[in-house]
Structures are given as C-alpha cells and as structure tokens.
mmCIF file of C-alpha atoms in Angstrom:
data_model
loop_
_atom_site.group_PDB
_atom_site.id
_atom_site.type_symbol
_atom_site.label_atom_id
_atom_site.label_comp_id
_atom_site.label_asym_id
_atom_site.label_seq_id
_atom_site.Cartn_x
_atom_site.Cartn_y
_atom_site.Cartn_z
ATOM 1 C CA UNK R 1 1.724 -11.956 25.646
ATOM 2 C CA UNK R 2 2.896 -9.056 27.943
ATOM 3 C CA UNK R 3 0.379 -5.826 28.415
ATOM 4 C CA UNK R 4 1.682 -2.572 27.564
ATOM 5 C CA UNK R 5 1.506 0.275 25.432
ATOM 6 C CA UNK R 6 3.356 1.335 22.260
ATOM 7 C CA UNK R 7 4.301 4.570 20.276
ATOM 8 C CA UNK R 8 2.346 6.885 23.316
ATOM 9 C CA UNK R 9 4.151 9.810 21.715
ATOM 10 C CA UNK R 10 1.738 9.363 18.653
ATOM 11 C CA UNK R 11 -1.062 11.633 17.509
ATOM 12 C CA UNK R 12 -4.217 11.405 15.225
ATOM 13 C CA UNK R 13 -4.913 14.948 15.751
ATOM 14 C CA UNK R 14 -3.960 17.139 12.265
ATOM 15 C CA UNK R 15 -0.319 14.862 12.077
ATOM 16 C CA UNK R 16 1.230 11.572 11.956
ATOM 17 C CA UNK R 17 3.724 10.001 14.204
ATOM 18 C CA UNK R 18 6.931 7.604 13.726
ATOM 19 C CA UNK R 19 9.459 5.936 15.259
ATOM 20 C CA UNK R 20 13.749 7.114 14.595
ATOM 21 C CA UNK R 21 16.014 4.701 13.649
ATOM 22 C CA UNK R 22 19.498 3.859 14.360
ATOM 23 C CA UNK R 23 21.967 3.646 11.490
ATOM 24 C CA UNK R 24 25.206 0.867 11.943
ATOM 25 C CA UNK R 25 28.332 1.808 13.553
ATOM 26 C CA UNK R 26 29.892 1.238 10.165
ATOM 27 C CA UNK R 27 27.355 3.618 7.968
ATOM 28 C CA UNK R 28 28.191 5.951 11.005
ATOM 29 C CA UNK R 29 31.898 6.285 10.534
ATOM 30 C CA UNK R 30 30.754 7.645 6.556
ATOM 31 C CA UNK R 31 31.530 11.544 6.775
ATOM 32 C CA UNK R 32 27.931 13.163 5.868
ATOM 33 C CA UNK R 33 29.925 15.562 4.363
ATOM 34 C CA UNK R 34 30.963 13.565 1.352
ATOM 35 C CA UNK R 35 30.280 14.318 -1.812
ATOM 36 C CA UNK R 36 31.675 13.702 -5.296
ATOM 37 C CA UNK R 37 30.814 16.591 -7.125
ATOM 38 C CA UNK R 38 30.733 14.103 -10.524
ATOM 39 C CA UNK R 39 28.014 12.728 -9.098
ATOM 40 C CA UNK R 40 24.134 14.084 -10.083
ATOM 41 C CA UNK R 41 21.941 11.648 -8.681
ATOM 42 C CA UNK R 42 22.110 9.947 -5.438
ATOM 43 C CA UNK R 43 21.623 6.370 -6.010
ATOM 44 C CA UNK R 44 17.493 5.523 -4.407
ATOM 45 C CA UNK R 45 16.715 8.974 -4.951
ATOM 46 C CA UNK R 46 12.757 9.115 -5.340
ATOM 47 C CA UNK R 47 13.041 9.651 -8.978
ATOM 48 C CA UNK R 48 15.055 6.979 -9.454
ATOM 49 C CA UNK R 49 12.403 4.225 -7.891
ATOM 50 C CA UNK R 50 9.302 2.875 -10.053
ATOM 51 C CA UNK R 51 6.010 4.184 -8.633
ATOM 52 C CA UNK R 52 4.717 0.370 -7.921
ATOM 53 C CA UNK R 53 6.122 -3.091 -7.888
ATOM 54 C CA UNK R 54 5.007 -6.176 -6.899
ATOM 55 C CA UNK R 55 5.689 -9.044 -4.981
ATOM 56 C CA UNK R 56 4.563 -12.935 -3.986
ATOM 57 C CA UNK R 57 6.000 -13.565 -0.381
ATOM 58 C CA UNK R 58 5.635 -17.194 0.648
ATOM 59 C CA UNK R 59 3.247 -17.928 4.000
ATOM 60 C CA UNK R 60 6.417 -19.288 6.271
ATOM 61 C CA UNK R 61 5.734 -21.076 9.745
ATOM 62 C CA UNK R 62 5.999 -17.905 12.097
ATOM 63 C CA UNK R 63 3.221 -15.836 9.872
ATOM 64 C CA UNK R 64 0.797 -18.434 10.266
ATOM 65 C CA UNK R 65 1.752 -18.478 14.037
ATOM 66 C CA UNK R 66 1.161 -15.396 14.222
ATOM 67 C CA UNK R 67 -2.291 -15.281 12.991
ATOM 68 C CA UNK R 68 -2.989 -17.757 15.092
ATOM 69 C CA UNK R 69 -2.329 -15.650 18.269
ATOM 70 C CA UNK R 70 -4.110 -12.734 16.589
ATOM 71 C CA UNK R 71 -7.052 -14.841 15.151
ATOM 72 C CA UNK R 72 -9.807 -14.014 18.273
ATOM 73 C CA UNK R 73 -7.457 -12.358 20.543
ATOM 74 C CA UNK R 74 -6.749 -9.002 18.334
ATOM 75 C CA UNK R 75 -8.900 -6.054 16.983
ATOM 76 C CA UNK R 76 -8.825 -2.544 15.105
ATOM 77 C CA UNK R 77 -9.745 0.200 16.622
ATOM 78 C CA UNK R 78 -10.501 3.392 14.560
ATOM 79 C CA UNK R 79 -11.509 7.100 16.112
ATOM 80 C CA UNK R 80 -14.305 8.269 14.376
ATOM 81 C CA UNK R 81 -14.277 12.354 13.920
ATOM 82 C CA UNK R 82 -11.985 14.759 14.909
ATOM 83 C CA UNK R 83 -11.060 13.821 18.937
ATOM 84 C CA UNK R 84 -10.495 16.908 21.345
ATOM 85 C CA UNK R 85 -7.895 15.555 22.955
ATOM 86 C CA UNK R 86 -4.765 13.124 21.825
ATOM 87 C CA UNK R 87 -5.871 9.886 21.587
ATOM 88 C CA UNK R 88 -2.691 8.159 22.639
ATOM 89 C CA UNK R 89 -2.378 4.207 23.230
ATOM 90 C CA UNK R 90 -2.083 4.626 26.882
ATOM 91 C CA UNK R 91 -5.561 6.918 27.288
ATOM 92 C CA UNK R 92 -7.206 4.299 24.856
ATOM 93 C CA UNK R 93 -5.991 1.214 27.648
ATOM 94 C CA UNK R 94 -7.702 3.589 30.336
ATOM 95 C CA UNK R 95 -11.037 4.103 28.394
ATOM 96 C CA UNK R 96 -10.955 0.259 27.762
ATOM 97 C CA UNK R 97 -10.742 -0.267 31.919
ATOM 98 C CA UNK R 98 -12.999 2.306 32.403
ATOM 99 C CA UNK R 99 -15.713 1.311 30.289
ATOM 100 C CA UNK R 100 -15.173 -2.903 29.882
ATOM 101 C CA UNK R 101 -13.505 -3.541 33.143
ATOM 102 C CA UNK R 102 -10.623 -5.039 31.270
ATOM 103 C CA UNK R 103 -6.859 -4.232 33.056
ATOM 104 C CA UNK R 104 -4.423 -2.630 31.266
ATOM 105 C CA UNK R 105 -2.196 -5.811 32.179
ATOM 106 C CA UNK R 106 -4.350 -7.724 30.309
ATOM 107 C CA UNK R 107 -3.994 -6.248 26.821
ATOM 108 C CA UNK R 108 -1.562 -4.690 24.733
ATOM 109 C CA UNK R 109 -2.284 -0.883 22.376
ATOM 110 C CA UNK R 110 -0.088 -0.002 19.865
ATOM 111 C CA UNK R 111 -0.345 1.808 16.908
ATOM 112 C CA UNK R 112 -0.509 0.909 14.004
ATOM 113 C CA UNK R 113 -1.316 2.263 10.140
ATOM 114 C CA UNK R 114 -4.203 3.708 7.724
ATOM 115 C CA UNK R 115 -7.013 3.155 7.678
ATOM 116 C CA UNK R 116 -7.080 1.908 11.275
ATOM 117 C CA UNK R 117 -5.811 3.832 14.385
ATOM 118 C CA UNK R 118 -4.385 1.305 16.902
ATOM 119 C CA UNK R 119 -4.092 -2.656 16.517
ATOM 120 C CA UNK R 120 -4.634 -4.426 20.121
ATOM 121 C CA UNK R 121 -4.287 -7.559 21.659
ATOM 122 C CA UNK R 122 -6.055 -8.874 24.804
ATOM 123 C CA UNK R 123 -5.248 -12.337 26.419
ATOM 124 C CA UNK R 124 -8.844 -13.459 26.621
ATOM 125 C CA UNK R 125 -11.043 -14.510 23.589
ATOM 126 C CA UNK R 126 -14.029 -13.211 25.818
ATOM 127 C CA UNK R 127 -12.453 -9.477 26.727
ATOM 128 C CA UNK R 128 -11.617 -9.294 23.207
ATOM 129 C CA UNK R 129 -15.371 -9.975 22.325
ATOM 130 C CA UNK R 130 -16.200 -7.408 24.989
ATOM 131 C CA UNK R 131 -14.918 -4.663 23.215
ATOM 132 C CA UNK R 132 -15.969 -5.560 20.128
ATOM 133 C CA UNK R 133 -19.661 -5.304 21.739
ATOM 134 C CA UNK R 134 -18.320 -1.689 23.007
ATOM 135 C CA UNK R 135 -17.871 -0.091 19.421
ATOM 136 C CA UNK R 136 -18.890 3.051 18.735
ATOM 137 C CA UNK R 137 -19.894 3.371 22.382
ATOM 138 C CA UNK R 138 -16.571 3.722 24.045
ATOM 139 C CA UNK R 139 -15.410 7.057 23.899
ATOM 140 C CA UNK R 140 -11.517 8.505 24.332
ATOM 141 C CA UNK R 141 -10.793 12.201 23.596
ATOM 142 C CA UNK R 142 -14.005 13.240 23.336
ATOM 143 C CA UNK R 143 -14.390 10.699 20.343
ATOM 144 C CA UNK R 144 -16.363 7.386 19.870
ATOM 145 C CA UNK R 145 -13.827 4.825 19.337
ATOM 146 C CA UNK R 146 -15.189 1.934 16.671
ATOM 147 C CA UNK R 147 -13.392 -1.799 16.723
ATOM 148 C CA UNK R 148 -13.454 -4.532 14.494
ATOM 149 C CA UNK R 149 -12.319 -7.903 14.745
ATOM 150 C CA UNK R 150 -8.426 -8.516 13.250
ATOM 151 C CA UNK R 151 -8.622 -10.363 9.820
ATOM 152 C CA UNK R 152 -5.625 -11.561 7.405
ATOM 153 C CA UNK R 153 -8.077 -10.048 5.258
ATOM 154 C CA UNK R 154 -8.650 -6.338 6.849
ATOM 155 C CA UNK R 155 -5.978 -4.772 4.936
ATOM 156 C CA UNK R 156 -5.707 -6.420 1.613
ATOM 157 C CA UNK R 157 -7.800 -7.874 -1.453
ATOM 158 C CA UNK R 158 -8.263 -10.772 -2.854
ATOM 159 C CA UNK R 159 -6.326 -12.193 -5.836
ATOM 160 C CA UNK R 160 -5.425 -15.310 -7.529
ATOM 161 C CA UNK R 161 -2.403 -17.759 -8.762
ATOM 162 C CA UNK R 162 -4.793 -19.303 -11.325
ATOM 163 C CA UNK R 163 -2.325 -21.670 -13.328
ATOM 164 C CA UNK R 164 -1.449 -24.996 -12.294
ATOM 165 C CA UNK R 165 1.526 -25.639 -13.802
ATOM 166 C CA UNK R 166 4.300 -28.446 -13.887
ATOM 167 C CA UNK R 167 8.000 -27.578 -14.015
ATOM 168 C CA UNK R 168 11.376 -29.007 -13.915
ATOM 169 C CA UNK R 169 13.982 -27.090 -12.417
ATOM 170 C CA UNK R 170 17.412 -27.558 -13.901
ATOM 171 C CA UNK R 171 20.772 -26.309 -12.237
ATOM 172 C CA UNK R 172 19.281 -26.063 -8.848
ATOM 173 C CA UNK R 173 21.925 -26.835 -5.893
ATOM 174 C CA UNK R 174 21.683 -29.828 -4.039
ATOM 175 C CA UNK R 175 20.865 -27.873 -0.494
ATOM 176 C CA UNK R 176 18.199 -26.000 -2.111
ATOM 177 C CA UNK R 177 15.904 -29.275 -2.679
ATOM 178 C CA UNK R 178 13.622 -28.663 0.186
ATOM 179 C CA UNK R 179 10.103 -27.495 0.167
ATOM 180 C CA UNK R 180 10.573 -24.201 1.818
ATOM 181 C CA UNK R 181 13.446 -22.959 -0.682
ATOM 182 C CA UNK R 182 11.887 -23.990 -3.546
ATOM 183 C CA UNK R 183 8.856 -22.121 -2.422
ATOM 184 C CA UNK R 184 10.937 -19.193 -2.062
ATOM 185 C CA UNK R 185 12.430 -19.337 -5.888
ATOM 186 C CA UNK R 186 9.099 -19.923 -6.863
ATOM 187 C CA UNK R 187 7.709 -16.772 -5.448
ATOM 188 C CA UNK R 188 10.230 -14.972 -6.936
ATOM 189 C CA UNK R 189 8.298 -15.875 -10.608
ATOM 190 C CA UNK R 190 4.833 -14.943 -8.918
ATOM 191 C CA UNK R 191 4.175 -18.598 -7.819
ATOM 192 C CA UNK R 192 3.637 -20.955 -4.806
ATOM 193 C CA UNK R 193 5.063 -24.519 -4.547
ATOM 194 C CA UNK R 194 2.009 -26.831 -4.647
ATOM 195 C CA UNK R 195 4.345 -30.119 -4.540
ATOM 196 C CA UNK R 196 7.562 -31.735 -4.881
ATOM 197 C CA UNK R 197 7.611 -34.570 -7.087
ATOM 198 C CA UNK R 198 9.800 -37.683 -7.348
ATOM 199 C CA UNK R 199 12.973 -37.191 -9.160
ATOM 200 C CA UNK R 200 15.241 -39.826 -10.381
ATOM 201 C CA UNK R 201 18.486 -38.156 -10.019
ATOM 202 C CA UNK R 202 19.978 -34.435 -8.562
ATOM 203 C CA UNK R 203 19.768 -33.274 -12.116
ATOM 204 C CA UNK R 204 16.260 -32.387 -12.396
ATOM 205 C CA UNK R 205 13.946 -31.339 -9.549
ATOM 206 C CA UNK R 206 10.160 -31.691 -10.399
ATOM 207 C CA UNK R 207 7.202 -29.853 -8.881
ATOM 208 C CA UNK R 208 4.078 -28.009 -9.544
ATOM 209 C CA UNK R 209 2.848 -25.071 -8.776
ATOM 210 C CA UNK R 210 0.170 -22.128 -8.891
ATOM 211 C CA UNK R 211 1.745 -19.514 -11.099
ATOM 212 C CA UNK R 212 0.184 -15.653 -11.651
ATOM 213 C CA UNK R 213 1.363 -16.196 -15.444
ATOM 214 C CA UNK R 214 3.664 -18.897 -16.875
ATOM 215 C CA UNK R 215 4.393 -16.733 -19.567
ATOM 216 C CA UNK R 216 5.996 -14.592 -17.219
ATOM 217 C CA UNK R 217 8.533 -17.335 -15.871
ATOM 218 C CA UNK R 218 11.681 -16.729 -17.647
ATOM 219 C CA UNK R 219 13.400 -19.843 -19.593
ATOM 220 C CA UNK R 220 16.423 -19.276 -17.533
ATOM 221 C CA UNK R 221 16.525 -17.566 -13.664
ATOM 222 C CA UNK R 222 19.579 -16.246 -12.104
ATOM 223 C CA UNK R 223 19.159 -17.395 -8.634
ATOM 224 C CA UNK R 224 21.260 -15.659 -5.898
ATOM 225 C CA UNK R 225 22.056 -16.869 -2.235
ATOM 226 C CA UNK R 226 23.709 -15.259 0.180
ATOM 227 C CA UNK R 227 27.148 -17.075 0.695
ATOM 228 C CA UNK R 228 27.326 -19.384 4.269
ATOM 229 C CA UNK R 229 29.129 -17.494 7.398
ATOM 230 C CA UNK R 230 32.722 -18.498 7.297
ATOM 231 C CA UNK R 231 33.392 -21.719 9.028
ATOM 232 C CA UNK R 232 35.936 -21.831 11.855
ATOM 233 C CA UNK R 233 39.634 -21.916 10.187
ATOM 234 C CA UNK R 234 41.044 -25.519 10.795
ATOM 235 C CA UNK R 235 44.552 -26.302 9.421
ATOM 236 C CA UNK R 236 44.735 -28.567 6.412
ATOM 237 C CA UNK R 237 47.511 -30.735 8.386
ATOM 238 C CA UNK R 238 49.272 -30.790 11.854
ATOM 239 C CA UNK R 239 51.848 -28.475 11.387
ATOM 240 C CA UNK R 240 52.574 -26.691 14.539
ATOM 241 C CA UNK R 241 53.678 -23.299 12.473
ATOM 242 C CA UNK R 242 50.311 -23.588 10.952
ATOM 243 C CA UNK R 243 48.534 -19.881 11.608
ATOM 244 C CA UNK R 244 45.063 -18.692 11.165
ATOM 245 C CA UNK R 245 44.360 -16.313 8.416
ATOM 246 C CA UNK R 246 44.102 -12.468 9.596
ATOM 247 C CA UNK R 247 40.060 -11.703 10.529
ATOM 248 C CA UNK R 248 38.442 -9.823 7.745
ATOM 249 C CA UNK R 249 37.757 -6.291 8.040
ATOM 250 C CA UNK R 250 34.237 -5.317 8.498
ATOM 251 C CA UNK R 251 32.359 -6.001 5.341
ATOM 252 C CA UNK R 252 31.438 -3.393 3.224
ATOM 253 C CA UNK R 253 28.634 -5.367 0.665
ATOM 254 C CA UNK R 254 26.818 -8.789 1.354
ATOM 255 C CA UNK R 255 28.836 -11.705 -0.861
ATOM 256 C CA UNK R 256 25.972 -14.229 -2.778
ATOM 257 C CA UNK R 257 26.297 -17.532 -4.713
ATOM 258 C CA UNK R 258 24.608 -17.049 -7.957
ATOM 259 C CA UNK R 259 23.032 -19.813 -9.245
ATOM 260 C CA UNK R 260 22.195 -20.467 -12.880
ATOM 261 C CA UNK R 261 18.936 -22.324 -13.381
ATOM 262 C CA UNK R 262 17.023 -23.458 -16.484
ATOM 263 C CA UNK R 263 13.419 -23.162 -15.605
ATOM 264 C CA UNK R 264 11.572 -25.942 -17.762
ATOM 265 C CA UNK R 265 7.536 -25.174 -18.453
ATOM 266 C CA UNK R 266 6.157 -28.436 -19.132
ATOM 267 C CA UNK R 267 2.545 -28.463 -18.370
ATOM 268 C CA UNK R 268 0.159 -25.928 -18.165
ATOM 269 C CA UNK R 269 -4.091 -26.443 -16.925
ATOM 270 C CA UNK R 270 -5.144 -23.182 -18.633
ATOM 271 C CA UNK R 271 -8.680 -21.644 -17.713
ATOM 272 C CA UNK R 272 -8.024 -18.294 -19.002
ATOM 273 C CA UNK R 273 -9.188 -16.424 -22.332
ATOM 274 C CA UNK R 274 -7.771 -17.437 -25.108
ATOM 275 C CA UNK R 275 -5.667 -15.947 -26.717
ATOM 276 C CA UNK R 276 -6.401 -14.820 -30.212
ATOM 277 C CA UNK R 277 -5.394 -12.191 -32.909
ATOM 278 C CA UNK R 278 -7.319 -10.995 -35.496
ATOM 279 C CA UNK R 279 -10.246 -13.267 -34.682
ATOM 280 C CA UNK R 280 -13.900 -12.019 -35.125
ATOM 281 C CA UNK R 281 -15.901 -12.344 -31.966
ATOM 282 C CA UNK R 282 -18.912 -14.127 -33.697
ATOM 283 C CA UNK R 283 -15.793 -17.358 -34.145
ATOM 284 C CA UNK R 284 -15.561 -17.289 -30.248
ATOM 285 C CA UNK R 285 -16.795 -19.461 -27.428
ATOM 286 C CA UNK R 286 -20.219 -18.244 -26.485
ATOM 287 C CA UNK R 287 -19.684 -16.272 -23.087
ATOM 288 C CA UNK R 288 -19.901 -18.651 -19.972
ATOM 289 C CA UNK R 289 -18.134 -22.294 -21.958
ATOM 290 C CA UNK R 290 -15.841 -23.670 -20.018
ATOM 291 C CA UNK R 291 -12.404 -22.847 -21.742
ATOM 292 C CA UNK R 292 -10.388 -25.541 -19.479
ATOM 293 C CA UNK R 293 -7.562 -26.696 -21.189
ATOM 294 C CA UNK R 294 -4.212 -28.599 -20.989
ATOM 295 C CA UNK R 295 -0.847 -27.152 -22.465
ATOM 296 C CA UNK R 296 1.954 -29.825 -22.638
ATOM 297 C CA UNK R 297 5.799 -29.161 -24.170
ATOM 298 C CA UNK R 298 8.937 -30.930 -24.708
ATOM 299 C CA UNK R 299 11.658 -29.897 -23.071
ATOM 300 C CA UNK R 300 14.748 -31.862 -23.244
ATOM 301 C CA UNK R 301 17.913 -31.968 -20.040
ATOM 302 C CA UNK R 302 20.553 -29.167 -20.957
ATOM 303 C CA UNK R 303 18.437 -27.292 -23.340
ATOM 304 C CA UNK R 304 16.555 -24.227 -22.697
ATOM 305 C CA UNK R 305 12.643 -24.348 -23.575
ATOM 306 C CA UNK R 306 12.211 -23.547 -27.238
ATOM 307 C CA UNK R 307 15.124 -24.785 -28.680
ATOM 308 C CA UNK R 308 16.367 -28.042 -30.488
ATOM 309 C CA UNK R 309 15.837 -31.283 -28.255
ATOM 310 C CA UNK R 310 18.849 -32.560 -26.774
ATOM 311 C CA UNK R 311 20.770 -35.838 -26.603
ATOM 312 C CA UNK R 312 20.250 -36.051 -22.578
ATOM 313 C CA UNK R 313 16.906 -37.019 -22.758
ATOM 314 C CA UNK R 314 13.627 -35.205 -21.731
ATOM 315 C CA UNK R 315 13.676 -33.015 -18.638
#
C-alpha cells in the first residue's frame, strides 16, 4: 500500500465534493444537440426509476481480500462540529504526524461517504491502533477529529437468507457448472450457493442454497450472458484467396446469450410463520414452539414445477 492523499479538493464545510467523469469517445461523437421532438421522456429520467430496489451480490475472492487488508490496518474518521477551517485529506495526514508521529508515507486519507468523513489506511496494525487511542483528541480545523476502527459491518445492517433450500437447475449451459457462476444466478433470486451436489448427467445440476424467499424464485429464469469476445478469424480450409471478414464497427449495444432455465424447488427447511388464512389465533402454536419444518415436491425433467409429471423421470 502506497501513502497519499485523495479528493484534497473536498470540503465538509456547508457543501459536498465529487469527482468528474469522462464519457467514451463513442458517447462523445453523439451531438448534445439532438433531440427528437416525438420524444417526452428521456429514457432514466428520475421519474422513470423506482425509489428502492434491492440486490444480493455474491462475496467474490477480491472482496474478501480486501477486507483482509482493511481488517486492522483501516479506520473512520468523522469531524465532530462545525471545523473553522477545510478539513481536507492532506491537513488531516499533517494533524496525524503532528499529533501520533505517524509519516504521511506511511498511511493513505481519502474521502469517503456519510456518515463518516475520510476512510484511511496505515501500513502498521500498531499506528493504526495509535490513532484510534487519539479520538476525539486530535484536532484539524479547529475541530476534534473522532476514529473508529473499519468494520464490514460500519455501514450496513444485519439481515438474513433464512431458507435452506434444495434445487435442480434445468437448461443451465455446460460452462456455467462451476461454483462461482452458479452463485452468481443464484443471487440473482436473493440466494447464496451453499453446495454443488453430484449430478448424474449435464441435464440437471443440483445444489442447495440459502434463499431470502423460495416463493420468490420464479419456475422458469431467463438467464443472460454476455456473448465471448470474438475469437481470432481462422479460415475453414487452406485456400490461399481465403480473406478475413471486414472488422466490425464500434459497437453500439453489448450482445448476450440468453439462457432459458427451469428452476426446480424441491426441498424446502422452513422456520418461518406459517402461513394461514382465516385461522383464529387461539388454533395457533403457542408463541415461542419451534415451527421447523420440511417442504418436499415432485418435480419431474422437462416440466416446469406445478404441472403434470413427465415421462423423463424426476428432476
């Protein structure tokens, strides 16, 4: 890890700060100018969005690499009250030297987003610790300057996946049957691969998984993959008048493989409420049993969940 600073052209006092953007030399080459005076909305116009969404993102490799570097080495650091001078990164890095004995060289300020002020890294587990000891004491702008320790869990809340659930996934291609894809169509339907089970044939790939809602998985998933980068051309033969295909013209969309895959619920460990209508509470569990209990279904090869068996056998 290098030391430095980041974003010193960023204020906390009365504003907010952020960093420009470059656009692609093909979105460049697009008139501003154009319009279509047929058209009323411009498509991702705020309106247009939904307020909130949501969305499972697997935990790849280079995350939890990442939080390994951070885990010790990184902190918060919040200015509490209104500072009399802008608190940039670089006069924080000075008021860290200053008041820790720590160089500049040997940690890294940037900022970073609400509710913290600045997110830094130091190479040492023990100057790290340091400045943790310094909260609230260390001063920069004429403000005390509080710190806290970096946690995956500093910005966020806890939740849960609380279905176990066993599936079959039908339709699947043959290069998507590794761990990490399948964990990535599974997050798309609020889950997270737990494991890969034996399979008998490239028809069916089993696995389980922890699932926000099973009823929520949908009996059959459009899956879409963004098509391979075209392959070097190679003639089909040795014919010496043989010649390459013209290059493409800059692409103007991204081309996907859609996939069409029947998404078989077959077992289901269910903890939740049950789920009544019409029933008078006095007919319910008493508060506190355990409601643990295990949902099983047919599903048949071919067939989509819910519908006559099939003559392929059970999926």
């Amino acid at each position: 890890m290098g030391g430095g600073v980041g974003g010193s052209d960023v204020a906390f006092v009365g504003g907010a700060g952020g960093a420009a953007t470059g656009g692609s030399s093909s979105a460049s080459r697009i008139p501003d100018s154009r319009i279509f005076p047929q058209e009323v909305w411009q498509r991702v116009e705020p309106e247009m969005r939904p307020e909130r969404g949501r969305v499972l993102i697997a935990r790849p490799s280079g995350m939890a690499a990442l939080e390994r570097a951070f885990l010790g080495h990184a902190l918060y650091a919040v200015i509490i009250g209104q500072p009399r001078t802008k608190v940039t990164p670089e006069a924080l890095a000075a008021a860290v030297e200053f008041e820790c004995g720590i160089l500049s060289s040997q940690m890294t300020v940037e900022v970073t987003g609400p509710p913290f002020h600045f997110f830094l890294r130091f190479h040492s587990v023990e100057d790290c610790t340091r400045v943790v000891y310094a909260s609230e004491q260390l001063r920069c702008g004429g403000s005390r300057i509080g710190f806290q320790r970096w946690s995956s869990w500093s910005r966020g809340k806890s939740s849960q996946l609380p279905y176990k659930t066993t599936l079959s996934l039908e339709g699947l291609p043959e290069e998507a049957w590794d761990e990490d894809t399948v964990n990535l169509l599974l997050t798309g339907v609020d889950g997270e691969l737990v494991d890969m089970l034996p399979s008998t044939d490239k028809w069916l790939l089993h696995c389980t998984a922890w699932l926000r809602n099973p009823s929520d998985v949908p009996k059959v998933l459009t899956v879409s993959v963004p098509a391979p980068a075209l392959q070097p051309w190679k003639p089909d033969s040795d014919d010496e008048n043989a010649h390459s295909p013209p290059r493409p013209l800059s692409p103007t969309d991204r081309r996907c493989i859609d996939y069409t895959v029947i998404m078989h619920v077959k077992e289901v460990i269910d903890r939740g409420p049950l789920l009544t209508e019409g029933l008078a509470d006095e007919f319910l569990p008493d508060e506190g049993v355990d409601l643990t209990r295990k949902h099983t279904f047919a599903t048949w090869r071919g067939k989509i969940d819910g519908t006559s068996p099939g003559t392929n056998g059970k999926a």
